[in-house]
Short mmCIF file of C-alpha atoms in Angstrom, two decimals:
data_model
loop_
_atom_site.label_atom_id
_atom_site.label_comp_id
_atom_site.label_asym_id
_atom_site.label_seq_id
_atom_site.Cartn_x
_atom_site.Cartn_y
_atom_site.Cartn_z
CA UNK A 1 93.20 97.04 87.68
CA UNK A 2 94.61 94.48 90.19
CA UNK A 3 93.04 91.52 90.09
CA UNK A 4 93.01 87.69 90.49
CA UNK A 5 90.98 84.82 89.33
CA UNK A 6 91.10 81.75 89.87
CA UNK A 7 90.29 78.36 87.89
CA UNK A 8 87.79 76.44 87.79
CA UNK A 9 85.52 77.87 90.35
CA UNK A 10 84.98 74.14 91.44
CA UNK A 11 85.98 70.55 91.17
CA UNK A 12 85.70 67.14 92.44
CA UNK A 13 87.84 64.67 92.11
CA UNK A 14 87.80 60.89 93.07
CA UNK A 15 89.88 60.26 96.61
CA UNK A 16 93.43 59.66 95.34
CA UNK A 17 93.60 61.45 92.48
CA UNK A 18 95.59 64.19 91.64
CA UNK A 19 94.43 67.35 90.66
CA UNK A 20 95.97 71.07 89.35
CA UNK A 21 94.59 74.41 90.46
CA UNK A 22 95.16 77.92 88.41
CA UNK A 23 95.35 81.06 89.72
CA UNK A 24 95.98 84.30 87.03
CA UNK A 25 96.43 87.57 88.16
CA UNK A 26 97.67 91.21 87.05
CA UNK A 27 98.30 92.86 90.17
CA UNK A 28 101.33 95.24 89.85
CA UNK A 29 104.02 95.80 91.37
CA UNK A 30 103.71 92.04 92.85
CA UNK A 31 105.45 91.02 96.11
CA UNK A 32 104.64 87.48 96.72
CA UNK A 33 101.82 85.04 96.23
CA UNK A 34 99.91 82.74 98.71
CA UNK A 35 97.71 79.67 98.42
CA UNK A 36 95.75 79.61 101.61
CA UNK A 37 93.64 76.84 102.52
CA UNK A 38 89.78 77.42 104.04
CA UNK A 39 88.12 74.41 105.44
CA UNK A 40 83.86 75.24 105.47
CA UNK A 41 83.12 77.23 108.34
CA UNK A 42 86.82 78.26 109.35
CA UNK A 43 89.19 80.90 108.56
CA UNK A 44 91.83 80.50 105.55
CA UNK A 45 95.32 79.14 106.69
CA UNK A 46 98.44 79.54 104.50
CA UNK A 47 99.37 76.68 102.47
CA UNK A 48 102.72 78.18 100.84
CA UNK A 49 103.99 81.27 99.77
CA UNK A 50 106.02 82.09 96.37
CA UNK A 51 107.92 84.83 95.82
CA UNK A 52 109.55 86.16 92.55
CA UNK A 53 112.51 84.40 92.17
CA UNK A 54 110.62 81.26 93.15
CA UNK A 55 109.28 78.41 90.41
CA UNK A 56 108.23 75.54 92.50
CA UNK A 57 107.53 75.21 96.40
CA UNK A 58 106.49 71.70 97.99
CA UNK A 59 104.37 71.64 101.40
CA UNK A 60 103.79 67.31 101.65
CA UNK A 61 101.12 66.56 98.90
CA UNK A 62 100.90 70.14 97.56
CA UNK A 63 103.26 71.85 94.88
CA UNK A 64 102.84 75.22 93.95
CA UNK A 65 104.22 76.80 91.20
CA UNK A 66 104.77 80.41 89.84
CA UNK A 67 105.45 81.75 86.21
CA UNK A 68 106.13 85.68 87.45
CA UNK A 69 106.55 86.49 83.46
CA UNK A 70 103.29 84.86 82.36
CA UNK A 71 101.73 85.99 85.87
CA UNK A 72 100.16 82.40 86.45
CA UNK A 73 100.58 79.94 89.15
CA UNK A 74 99.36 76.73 89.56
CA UNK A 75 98.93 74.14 92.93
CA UNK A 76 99.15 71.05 92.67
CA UNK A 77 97.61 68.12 95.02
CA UNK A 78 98.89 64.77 94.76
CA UNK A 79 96.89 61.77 95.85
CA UNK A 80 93.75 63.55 96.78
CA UNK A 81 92.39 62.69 100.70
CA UNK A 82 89.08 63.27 101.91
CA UNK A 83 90.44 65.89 104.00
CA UNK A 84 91.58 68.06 101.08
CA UNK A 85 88.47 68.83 100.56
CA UNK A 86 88.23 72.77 101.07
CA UNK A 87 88.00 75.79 99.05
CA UNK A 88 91.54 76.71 97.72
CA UNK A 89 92.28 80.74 97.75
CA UNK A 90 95.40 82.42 95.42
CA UNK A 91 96.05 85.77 97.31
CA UNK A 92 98.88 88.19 95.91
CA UNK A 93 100.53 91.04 97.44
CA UNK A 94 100.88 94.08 95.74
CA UNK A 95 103.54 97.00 97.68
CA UNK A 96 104.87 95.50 100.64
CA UNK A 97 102.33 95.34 103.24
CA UNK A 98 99.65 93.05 104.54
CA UNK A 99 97.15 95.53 103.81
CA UNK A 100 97.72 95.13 99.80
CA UNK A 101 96.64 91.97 99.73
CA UNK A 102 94.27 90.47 96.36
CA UNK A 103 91.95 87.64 96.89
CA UNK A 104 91.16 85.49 94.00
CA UNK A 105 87.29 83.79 94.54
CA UNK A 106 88.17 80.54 95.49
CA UNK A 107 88.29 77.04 94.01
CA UNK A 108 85.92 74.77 96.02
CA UNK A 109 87.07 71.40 95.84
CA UNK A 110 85.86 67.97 96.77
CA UNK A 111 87.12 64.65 97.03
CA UNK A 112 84.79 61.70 97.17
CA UNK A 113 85.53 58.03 98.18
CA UNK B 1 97.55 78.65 120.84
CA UNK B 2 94.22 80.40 120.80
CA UNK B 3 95.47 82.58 117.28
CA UNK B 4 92.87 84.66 116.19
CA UNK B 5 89.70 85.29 118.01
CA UNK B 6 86.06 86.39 116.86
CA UNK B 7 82.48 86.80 119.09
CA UNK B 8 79.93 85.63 118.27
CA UNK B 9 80.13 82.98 115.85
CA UNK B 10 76.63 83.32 114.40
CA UNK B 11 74.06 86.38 114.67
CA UNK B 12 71.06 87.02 113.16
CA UNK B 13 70.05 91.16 113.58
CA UNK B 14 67.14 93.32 112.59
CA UNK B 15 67.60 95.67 110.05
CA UNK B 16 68.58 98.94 111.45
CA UNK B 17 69.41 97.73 114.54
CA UNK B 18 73.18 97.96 115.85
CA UNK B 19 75.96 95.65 117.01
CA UNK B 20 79.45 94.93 117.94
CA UNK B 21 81.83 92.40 116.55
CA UNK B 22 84.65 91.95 118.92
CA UNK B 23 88.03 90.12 117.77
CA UNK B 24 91.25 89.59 119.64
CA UNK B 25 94.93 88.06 119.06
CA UNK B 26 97.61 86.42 121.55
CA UNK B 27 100.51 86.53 118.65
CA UNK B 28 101.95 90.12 119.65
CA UNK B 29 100.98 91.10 115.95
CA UNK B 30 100.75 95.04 115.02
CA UNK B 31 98.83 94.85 112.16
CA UNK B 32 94.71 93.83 112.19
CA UNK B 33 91.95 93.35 109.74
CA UNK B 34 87.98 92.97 109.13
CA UNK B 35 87.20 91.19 105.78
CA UNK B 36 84.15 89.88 104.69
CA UNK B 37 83.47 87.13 102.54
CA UNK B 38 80.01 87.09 100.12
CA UNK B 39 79.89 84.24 98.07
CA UNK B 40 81.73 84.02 94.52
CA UNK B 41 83.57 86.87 95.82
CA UNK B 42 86.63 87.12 97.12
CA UNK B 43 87.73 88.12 100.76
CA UNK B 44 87.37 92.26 100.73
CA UNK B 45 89.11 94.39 103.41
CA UNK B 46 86.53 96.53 105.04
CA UNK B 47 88.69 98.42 107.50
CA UNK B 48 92.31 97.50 109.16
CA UNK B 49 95.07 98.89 111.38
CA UNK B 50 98.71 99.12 111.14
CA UNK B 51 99.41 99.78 114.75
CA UNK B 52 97.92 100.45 117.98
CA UNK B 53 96.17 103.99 117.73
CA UNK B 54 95.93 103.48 114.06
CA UNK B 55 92.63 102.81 111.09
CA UNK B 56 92.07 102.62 107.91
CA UNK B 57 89.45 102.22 104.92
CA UNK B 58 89.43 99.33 102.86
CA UNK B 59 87.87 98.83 99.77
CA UNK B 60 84.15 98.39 101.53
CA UNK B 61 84.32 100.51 104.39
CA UNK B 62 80.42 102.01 104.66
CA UNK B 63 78.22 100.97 107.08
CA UNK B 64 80.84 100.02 109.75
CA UNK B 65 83.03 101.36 111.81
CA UNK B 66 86.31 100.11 113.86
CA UNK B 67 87.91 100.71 117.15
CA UNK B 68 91.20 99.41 117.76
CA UNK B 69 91.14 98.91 121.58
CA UNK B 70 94.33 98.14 122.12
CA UNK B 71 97.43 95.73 120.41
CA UNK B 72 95.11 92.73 121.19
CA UNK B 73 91.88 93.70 120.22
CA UNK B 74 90.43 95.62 117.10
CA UNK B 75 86.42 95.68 117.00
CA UNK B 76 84.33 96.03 114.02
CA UNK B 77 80.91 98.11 114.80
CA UNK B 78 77.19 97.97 112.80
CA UNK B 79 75.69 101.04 113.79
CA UNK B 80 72.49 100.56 111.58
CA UNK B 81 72.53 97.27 110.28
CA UNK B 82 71.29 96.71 106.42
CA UNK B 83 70.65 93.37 104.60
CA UNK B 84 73.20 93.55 102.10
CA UNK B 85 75.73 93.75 105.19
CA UNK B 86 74.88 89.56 105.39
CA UNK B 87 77.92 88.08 105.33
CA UNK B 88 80.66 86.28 106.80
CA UNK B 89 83.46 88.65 108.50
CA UNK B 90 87.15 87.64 109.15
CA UNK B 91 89.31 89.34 111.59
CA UNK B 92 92.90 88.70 110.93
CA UNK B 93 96.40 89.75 112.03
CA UNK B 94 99.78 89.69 110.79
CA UNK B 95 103.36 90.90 112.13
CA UNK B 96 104.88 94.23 111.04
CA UNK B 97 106.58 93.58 107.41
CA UNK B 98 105.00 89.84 107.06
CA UNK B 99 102.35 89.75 104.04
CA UNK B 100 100.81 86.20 106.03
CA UNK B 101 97.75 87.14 107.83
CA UNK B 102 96.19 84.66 110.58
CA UNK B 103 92.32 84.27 110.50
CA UNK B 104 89.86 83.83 112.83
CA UNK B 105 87.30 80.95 112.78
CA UNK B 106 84.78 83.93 111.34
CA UNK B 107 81.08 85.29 112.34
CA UNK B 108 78.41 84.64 110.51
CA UNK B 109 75.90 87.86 110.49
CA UNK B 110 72.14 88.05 109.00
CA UNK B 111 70.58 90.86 108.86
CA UNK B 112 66.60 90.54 108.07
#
């Protein structure tokens, strides 16, 4: 079964900090994978994208990376701001197509001052 | 850039009664999508379309129904609205062969 699940569910961090996000999965065959980015009470956004070939993507204070054998990736946020906090969603596409997209659940994170 | 977007923001509905959620795109995409979101789940596609004239099932299709209007606009329909059909619903589009898919801002439905 294609799936994807994501680690922890939540976390909070102190502002500045850094902090690492997992996201497993087994959705076969696999076409890329996307961290998207939903503030509350908006609509995710794309952070980055990773496809196979791809280990390690930066976008400013996020890295993401992907292990394609293992089926894990990871993102990354350096020097947690207030503003990162959001809920962090790991979606992977399956066949090429927009409509073969897997959601992971979500890490909800917080940063406090 | 308005993007991606969804009327109303917030409704609260009767159970059994019946409305329309209406969401529209200015990016020229083909390709639109209702999702909703229940919490400590993940995003599930309820219905989409691949092209103008074109609809599918998702993975939670019943209880709704979809009318793609026209390349803009692709509406999402509660015919007899139930409580476990509380949710949040995304519309989203994407571009023909491109797996990133644009959100709107969401609506927020309850159904007592």
């Amino acid at each position: 079964k294609n799936q994807v699940e994501q680690s922890p569910q939540s976390l909070i961090i102190l502002e500045g900090k850094n902090c690492t996000l997992q996201c497993n999965y087994t959705v076969s065959p696999f076409s890329n994978l996307r961290w998207y980015k939903q503030d509350t009470g908006r609509g995710p956004v794309s952070l980055t994208i990773m496809t196979f070939s791809e280990n390690t993507k930066s976008n400013g204070r996020y890295t993401a990376t992907l292990d394609a054998d293992t089926k894990q990736s990871s993102l990354h946020i350096t020097a947690s701001q207030l503003s990162d906090s959001a809920s962090y969603i790991c979606v992977v596409t399956g066949q090429t197509g927009a409509n073969n997209l897997f959601f992971g659940t979500g890490t909800r994170l917080t940063v406090i001052p | 850039n308005a993007g991606v977007t969804q009327t109303p923001k917030f409704q609260v509905l009767k159970t059994g009664q019946s409305m329309t959620l209406q969401c529209a795109q200015d990016m020229n995409h083909n390709s639109m999508y209702w999702y909703r979101q229940d919490p400590g789940m993940g995003l599930r596609l309820i219905y989409y379309s691949a092209s103008e004239g074109t609809t599918d099932k998702g993975e939670v299709p019943n209880g709704y129904n979809v009318s793609r209007l026209n390349k803009r606009e692709f509406s999402l329909r509660l015919e007899s609205a139930a409580p476990s059909q509380t949710s949040v619903y995304f519309c989203a589009s994407s571009s023909q062969g491109d797996t990133e898919a644009f959100f709107g801002q969401g609506t927020r439905l309850t159904v007592v």
